[in-house]
């Protein structure tokens, strides 16, 4: 994160972290609201992800409905074309969420994102949705954030 030196000296680590939070665009969270996104090893936006590493993606969100299930759908968008990205664990209830989810509660969804060595060097937009049902549910959250993948 580019933070002015003067500011670094006087601010607490918490504030600096907050300043360096992942920048994202909400892409239609319908039955939830995102309050923050953190990616391990990413202190700047766009995140630079290194091939051969696993990253933890944490999304803090508040529910606006109760649900028994939650499924994640992830896409890489390159030149306007979105390609589904298979997550090792698409079940949100197995991603740090205690299902059933209650309404009006704040949860931290936590997923592992493996960045395989065979990926090309690329800059793209990641779209991440957590839906309240498999194939065709409403979005508990949806965000888009730019990333770059390097060797
Ligand atoms: C993500 O959340 C998990 C579980 O709450 C926590 O252990 C981990 O430190 C968090 N990681 C980041 C990058 O915030
Ligand atoms: C990433 O996670 C996968 C699956 O859990 C594991 O097999 C692999 O060893 C991990 N890689 C690194 C670099 O930690
Ligand atoms: C949601 O929770 C907050 C804090 O826990 C509370 O102040 C608020 O009244 C609740 N809203 C609804 C609609 O239940």
CSV table of C-alpha atoms and ligand atoms in Angstrom, one decimal, residues 52-54 88 112 114, ligand 2:
chain,number,residue,atom,x,y,z
A,52,UNK,CA,2.4,-22.0,-6.5
A,53,UNK,CA,0.9,-20.3,-3.4
A,54,UNK,CA,-2.4,-20.7,-1.6
A,88,UNK,CA,-11.5,-26.7,-4.0
A,112,UNK,CA,-8.6,-21.1,0.2
A,114,UNK,CA,-4.9,-22.0,-4.8
B,2,LIG,C1,-2.1,-25.5,-1.1
B,2,LIG,O1,-3.2,-26.3,-0.7
B,2,LIG,C2,-3.2,-27.6,-1.3
B,2,LIG,C3,-4.5,-28.3,-0.9
B,2,LIG,O2,-4.9,-28.0,0.4
B,2,LIG,C4,-2.0,-28.4,-0.8
B,2,LIG,O3,-2.0,-29.7,-1.4
B,2,LIG,C5,-0.7,-27.7,-1.2
B,2,LIG,O4,0.4,-28.3,-0.7
B,2,LIG,C6,-0.8,-26.2,-0.7
B,2,LIG,N1,0.4,-25.5,-1.3
B,2,LIG,C7,1.1,-24.7,-0.6
B,2,LIG,C8,2.2,-24.0,-1.3
B,2,LIG,O5,0.9,-24.5,0.6
